[in-house]
CSV table of C-alpha atoms in Angstrom, one decimal:
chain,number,residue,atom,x,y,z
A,1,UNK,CA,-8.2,-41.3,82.5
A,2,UNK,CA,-6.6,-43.6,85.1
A,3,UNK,CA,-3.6,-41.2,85.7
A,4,UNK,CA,-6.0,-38.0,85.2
A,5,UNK,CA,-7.7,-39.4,88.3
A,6,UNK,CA,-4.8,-39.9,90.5
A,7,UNK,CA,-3.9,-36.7,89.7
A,8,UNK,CA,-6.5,-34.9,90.7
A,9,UNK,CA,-7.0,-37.1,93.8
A,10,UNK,CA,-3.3,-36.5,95.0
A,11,UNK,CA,-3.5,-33.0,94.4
A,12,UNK,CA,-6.8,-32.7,96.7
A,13,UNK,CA,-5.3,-34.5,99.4
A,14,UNK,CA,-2.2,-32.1,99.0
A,15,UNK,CA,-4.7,-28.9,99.6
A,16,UNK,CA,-6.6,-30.6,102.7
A,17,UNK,CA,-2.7,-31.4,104.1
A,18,UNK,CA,-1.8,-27.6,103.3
A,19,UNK,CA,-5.0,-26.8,105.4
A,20,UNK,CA,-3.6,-26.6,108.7
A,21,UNK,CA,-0.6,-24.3,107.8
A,22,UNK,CA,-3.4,-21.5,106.6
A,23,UNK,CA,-5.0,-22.2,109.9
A,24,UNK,CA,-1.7,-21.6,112.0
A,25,UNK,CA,-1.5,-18.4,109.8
A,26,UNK,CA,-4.9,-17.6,110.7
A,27,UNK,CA,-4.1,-18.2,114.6
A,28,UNK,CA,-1.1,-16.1,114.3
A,29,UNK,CA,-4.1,-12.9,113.6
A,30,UNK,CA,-5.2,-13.7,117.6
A,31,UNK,CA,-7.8,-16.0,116.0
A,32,UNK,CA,-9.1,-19.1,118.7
A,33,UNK,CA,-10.1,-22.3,117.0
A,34,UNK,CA,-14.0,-21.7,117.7
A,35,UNK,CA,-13.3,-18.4,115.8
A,36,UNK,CA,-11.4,-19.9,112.8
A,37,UNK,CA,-13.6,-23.4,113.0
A,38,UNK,CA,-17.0,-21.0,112.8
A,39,UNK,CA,-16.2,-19.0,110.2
A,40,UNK,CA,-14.4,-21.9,108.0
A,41,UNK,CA,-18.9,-23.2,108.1
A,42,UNK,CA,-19.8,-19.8,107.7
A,43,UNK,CA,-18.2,-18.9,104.5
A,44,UNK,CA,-19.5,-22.1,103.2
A,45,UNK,CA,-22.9,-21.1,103.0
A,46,UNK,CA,-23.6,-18.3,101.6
A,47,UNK,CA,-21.4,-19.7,98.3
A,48,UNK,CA,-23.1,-22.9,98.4
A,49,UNK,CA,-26.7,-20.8,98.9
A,50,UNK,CA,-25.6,-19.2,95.0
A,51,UNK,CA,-24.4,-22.3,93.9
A,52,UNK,CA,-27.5,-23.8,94.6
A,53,UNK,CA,-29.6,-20.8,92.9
A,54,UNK,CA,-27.3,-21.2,89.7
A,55,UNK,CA,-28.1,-25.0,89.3
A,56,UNK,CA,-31.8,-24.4,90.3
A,57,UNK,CA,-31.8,-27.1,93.1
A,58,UNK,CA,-34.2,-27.2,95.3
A,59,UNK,CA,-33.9,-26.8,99.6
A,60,UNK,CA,-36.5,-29.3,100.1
A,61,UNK,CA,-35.7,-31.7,102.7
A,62,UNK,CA,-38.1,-34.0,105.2
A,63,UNK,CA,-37.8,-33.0,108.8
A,64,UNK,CA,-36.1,-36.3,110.0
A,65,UNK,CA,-33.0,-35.6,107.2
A,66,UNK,CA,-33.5,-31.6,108.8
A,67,UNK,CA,-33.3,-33.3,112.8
A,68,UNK,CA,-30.5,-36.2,111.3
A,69,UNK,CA,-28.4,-33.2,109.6
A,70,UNK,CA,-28.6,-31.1,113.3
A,71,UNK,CA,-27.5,-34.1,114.9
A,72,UNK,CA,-24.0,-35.2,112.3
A,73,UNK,CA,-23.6,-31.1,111.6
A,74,UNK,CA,-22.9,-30.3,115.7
A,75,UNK,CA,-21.6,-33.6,116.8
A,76,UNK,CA,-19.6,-34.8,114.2
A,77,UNK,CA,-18.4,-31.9,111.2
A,78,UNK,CA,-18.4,-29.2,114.4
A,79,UNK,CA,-17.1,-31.4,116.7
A,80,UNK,CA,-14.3,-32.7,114.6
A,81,UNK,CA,-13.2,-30.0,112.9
A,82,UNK,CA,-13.0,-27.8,116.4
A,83,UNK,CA,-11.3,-30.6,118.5
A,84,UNK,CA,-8.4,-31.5,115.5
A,85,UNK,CA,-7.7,-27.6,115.1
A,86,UNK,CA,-7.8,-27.0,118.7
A,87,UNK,CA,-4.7,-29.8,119.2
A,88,UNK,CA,-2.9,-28.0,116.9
A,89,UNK,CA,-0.9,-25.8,119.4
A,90,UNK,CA,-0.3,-28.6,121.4
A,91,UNK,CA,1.1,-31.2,119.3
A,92,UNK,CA,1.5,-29.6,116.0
A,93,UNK,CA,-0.1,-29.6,112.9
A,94,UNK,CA,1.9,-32.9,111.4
A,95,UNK,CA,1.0,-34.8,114.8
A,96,UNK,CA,-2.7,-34.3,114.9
A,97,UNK,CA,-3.7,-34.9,111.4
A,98,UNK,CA,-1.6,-38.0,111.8
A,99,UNK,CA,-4.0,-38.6,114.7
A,100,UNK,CA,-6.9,-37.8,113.0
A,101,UNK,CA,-6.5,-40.5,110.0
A,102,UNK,CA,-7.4,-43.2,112.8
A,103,UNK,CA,-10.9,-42.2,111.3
A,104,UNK,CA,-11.3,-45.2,109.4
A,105,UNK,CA,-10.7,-47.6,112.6
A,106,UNK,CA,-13.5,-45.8,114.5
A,107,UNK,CA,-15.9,-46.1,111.8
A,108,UNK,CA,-15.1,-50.2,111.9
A,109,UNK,CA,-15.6,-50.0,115.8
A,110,UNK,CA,-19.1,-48.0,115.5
A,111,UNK,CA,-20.8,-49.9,113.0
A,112,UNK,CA,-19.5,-52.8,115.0
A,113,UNK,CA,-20.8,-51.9,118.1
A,114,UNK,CA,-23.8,-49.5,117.6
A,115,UNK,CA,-24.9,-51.5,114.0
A,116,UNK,CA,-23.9,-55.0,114.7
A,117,UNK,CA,-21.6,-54.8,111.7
A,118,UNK,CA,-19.1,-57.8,111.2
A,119,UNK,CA,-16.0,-57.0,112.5
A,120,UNK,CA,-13.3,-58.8,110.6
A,121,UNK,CA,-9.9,-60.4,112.0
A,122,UNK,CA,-8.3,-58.0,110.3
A,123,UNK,CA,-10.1,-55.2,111.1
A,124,UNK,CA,-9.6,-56.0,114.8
A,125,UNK,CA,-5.6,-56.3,114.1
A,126,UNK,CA,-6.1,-53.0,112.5
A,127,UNK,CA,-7.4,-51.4,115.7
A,128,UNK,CA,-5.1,-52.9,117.5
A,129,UNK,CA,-2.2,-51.2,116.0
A,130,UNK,CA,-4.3,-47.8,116.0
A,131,UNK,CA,-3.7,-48.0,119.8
A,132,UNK,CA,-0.1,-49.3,119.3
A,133,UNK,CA,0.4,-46.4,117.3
A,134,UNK,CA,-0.8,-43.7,119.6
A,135,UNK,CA,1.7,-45.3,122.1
A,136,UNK,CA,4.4,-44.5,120.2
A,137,UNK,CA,3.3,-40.3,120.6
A,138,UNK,CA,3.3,-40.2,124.1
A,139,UNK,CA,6.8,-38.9,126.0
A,140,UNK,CA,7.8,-37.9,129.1
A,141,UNK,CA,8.8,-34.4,129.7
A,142,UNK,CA,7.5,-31.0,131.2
A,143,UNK,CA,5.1,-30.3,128.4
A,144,UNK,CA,3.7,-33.8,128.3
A,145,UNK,CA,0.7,-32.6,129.9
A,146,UNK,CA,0.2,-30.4,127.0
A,147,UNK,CA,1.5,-33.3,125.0
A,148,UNK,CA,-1.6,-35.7,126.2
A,149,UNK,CA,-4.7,-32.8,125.8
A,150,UNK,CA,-3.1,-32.5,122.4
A,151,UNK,CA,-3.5,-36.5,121.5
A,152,UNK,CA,-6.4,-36.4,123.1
A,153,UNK,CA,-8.4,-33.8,121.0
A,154,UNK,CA,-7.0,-34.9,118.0
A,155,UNK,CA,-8.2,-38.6,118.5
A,156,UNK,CA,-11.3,-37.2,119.4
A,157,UNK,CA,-11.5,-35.0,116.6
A,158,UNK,CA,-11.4,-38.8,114.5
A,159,UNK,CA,-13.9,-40.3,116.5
A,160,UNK,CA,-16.2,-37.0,115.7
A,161,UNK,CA,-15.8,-37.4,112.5
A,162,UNK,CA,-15.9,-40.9,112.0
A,163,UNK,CA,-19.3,-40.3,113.3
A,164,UNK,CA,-20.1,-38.0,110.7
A,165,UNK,CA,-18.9,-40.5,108.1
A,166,UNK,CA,-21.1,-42.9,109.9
A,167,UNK,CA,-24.1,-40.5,109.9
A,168,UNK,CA,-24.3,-39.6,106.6
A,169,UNK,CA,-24.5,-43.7,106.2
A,170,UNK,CA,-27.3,-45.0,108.4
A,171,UNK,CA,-29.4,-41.6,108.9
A,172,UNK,CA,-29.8,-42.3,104.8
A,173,UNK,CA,-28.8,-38.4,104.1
A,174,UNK,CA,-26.9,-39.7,100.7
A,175,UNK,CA,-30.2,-39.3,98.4
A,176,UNK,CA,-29.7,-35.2,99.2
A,177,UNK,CA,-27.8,-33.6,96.2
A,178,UNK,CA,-23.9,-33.1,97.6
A,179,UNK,CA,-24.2,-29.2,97.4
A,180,UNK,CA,-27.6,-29.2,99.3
A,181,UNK,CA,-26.3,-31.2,102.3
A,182,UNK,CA,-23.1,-29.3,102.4
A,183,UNK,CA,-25.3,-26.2,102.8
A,184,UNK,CA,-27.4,-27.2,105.3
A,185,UNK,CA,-24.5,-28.9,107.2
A,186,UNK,CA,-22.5,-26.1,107.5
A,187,UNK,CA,-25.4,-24.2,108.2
A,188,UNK,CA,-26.1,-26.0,111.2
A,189,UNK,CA,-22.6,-26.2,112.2
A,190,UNK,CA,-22.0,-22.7,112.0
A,191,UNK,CA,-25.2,-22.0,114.4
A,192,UNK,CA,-23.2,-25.0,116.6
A,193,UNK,CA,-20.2,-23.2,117.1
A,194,UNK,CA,-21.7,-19.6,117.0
A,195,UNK,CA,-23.8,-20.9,120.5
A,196,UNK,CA,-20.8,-22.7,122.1
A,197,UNK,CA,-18.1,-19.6,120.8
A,198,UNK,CA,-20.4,-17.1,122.5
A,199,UNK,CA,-21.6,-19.3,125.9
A,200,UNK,CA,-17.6,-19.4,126.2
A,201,UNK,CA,-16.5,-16.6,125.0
A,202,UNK,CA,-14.2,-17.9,122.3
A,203,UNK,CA,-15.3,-16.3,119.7
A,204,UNK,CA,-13.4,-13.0,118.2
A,205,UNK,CA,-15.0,-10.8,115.7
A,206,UNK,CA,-12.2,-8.1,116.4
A,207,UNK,CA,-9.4,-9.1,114.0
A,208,UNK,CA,-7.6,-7.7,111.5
A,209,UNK,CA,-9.1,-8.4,108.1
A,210,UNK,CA,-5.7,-10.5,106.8
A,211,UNK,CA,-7.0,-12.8,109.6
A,212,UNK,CA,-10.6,-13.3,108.0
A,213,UNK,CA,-8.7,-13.5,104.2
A,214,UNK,CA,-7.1,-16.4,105.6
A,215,UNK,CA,-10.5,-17.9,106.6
A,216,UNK,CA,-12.2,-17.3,103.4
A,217,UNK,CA,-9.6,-18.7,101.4
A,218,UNK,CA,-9.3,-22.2,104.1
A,219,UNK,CA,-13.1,-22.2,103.4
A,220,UNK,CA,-12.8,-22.0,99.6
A,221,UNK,CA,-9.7,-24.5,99.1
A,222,UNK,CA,-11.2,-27.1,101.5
A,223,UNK,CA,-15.4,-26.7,100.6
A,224,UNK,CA,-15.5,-26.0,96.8
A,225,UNK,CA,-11.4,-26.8,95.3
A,226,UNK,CA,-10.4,-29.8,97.0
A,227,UNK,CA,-13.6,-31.5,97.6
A,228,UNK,CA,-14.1,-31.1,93.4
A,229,UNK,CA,-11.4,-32.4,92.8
A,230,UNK,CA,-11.4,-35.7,95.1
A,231,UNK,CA,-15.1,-36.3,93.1
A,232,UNK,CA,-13.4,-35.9,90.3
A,233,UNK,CA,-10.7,-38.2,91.2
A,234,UNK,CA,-13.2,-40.6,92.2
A,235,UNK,CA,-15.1,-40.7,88.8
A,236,UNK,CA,-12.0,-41.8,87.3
A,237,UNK,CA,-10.6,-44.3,90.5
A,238,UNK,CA,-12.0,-47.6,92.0
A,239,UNK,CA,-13.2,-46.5,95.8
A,240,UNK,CA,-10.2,-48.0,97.0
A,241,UNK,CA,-7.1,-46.4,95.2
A,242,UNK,CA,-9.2,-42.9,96.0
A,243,UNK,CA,-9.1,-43.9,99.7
A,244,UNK,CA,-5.5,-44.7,100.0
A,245,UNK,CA,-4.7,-41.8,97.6
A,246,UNK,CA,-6.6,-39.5,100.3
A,247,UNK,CA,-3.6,-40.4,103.0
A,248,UNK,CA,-1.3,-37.7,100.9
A,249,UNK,CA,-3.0,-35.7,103.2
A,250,UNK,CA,-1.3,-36.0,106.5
A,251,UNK,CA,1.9,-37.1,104.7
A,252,UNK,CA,1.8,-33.3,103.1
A,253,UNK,CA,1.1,-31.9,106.4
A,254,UNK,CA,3.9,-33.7,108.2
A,255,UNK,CA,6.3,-32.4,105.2
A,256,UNK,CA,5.3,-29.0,106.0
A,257,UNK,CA,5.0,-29.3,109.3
A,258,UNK,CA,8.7,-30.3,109.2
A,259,UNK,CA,10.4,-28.0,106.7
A,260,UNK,CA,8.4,-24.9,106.7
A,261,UNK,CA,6.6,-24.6,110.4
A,262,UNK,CA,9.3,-25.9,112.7
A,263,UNK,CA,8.1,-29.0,114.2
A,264,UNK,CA,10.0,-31.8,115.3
A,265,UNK,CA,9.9,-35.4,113.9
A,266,UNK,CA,11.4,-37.9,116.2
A,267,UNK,CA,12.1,-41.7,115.3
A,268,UNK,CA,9.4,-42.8,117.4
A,269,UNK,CA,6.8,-40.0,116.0
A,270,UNK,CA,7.7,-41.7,112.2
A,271,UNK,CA,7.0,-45.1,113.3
A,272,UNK,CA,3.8,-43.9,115.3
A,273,UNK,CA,2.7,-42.6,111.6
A,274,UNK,CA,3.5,-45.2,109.9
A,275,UNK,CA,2.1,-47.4,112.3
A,276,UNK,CA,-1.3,-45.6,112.0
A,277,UNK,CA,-1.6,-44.9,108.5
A,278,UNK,CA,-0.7,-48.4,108.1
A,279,UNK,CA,-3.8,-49.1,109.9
A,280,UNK,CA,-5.7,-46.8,108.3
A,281,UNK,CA,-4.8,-48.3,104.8
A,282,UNK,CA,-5.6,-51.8,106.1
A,283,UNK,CA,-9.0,-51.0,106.9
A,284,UNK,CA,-9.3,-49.8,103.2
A,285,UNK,CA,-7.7,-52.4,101.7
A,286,UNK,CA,-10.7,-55.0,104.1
A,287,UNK,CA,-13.4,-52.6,102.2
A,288,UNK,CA,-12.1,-53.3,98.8
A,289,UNK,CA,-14.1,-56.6,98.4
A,290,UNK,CA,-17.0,-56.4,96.2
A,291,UNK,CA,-19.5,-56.8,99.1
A,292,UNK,CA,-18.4,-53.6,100.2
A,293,UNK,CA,-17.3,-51.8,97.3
A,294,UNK,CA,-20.3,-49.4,96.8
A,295,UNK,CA,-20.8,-48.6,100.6
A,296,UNK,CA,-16.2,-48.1,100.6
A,297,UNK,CA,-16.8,-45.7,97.3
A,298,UNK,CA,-19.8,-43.8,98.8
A,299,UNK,CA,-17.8,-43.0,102.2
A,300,UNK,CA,-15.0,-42.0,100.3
A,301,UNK,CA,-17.0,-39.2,99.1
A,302,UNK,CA,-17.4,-37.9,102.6
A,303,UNK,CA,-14.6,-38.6,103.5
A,304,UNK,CA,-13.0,-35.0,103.5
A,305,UNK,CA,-16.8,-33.4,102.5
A,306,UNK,CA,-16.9,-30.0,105.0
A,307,UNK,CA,-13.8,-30.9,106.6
A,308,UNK,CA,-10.3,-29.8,108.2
């Protein structure tokens, strides 16, 4: 069973690290990132709405869990999701997933300093190479302005969804079934983006209908496929294995970034990676005392939930 769920976990990690190829494809149809980030939510909930129907759950939720789910929906899944594909034309899709895995860092330094959560000597050493790490991206050059917006929304794009992570937490939204809250967040992130898309005017509904294939299939892989699967994985996995399994992910986009989508890999990006992911493991590692094992197993589940 042991092996069944590291299977499964390693191959879900290997479909959220094949996500940001489809959405390059997706942006080579004249798609913007508000277009292609809307419609990734908006797929999501009409399936989930049937999916629902079929089990005969019920929509039922108090108006705090509605006002909490507004809140983690537009800020964090919205947010994240359109800030991290937004760098990708900047930096690369191997470069800003990298960037994005510093995830598990900010959710240390939030809890730490919005929930007076003990922060750890090792979690500090942690976040201290998270910065070190980011260092090691940064280069001089003509594009380097390009360069630093790129870094810049793809660390933000953690932060957002570190939040998320965070949210689902304290704002007690984990007694909702899974396929409930999905719905309802990517309900309310769909209305998120459709607002800011059309206040700015980055949203395209003229595209050719290979573009909006691509989007339906990056909703199905991500939503229904590769989230099933890391459950699945989970059943099977202490929280911790499942965690570090998840960080196939950007180690399958960098190998595609490289080999099939022409992005460069200097000496001093690797160690950056390594240097991050390192961090990122370390955190996870902290989290696999027993004190924290429920709490390290239940954010593993969210961990990629509506995401990428």
């Amino acid at each position: 069973m042991k092996v069944k769920g590291i299977l499964f976990t390693i191959i879900s990690a290997t479909l959220f690290g094949c996500a940001p190829s489809i959405v390059q494809k997706i942006y080579s149809y004249g798609a913007t990132p508000e277009t292609t980030t809307f419609f990734r939510n908006f797929f999501a909930v009409p399936i989930t709405f049937i999916i629902i129907l079929l089990q005969k759950g019920s929509f039922r939720i108090t108006k705090k869990q509605l006002f909490s789910i507004t809140v983690i929906s537009c800020g964090g899944l919205g947010c994240a999701t359109l800030t991290l594909v937004s760098s990708y034309p900047f930096i690369g899709t191997s470069m800003a997933t990298t960037l994005h895995f510093l995830y598990p860092v900010f959710v240390a330094l939030i809890c730490f300093i919005f929930f007076k959560e003990k922060l750890v000597k090792m979690k500090i050493v942690a976040l201290i190479l998270s910065i070190i790490g980011i260092l090691f991206f940064f280069q001089k050059g003509g594009n380097s302005n390009h360069i630093y917006l790129g870094i810049f929304l793809s660390v933000l794009s953690g932060l957002a969804n570190a939040f998320y992570m965070v949210g689902i937490d304290k704002f007690n939204l984990r007694e909702i079934p899974s396929m409930v809250l999905t719905f309802f967040i990517s309900l309310f992130a769909a209305i998120g983006l459709l607002l800011f898309g059309l206040c700015t005017n980055r949203i395209h509904f003229n595209l050719p209908h290979q573009a909006y294939f691509f989007m339906f299939l990056n909703s199905i892989l991500i939503a229904f496929v590769a989230i099933a699967l890391l459950q699945i994985g989970i059943k099977y996995l202490n929280a911790t294995m499942a965690a570090m399994l998840s960080l196939f992910e950007p180690v399958t986009s960098n190998i595609i970034g490289v080999l099939f989508m022409g992005e460069d890999m200097t000496i001093k990006k690797v160690i950056g990676s390594i240097i991050i992911l390192g961090s990122a493991m370390l955190i996870v590692l902290i989290d696999q005392r027993p004190n924290h094992e429920v709490e390290q197993k239940q954010l593993c589940e969210t961990i990629q939930k509506e995401f990428h």
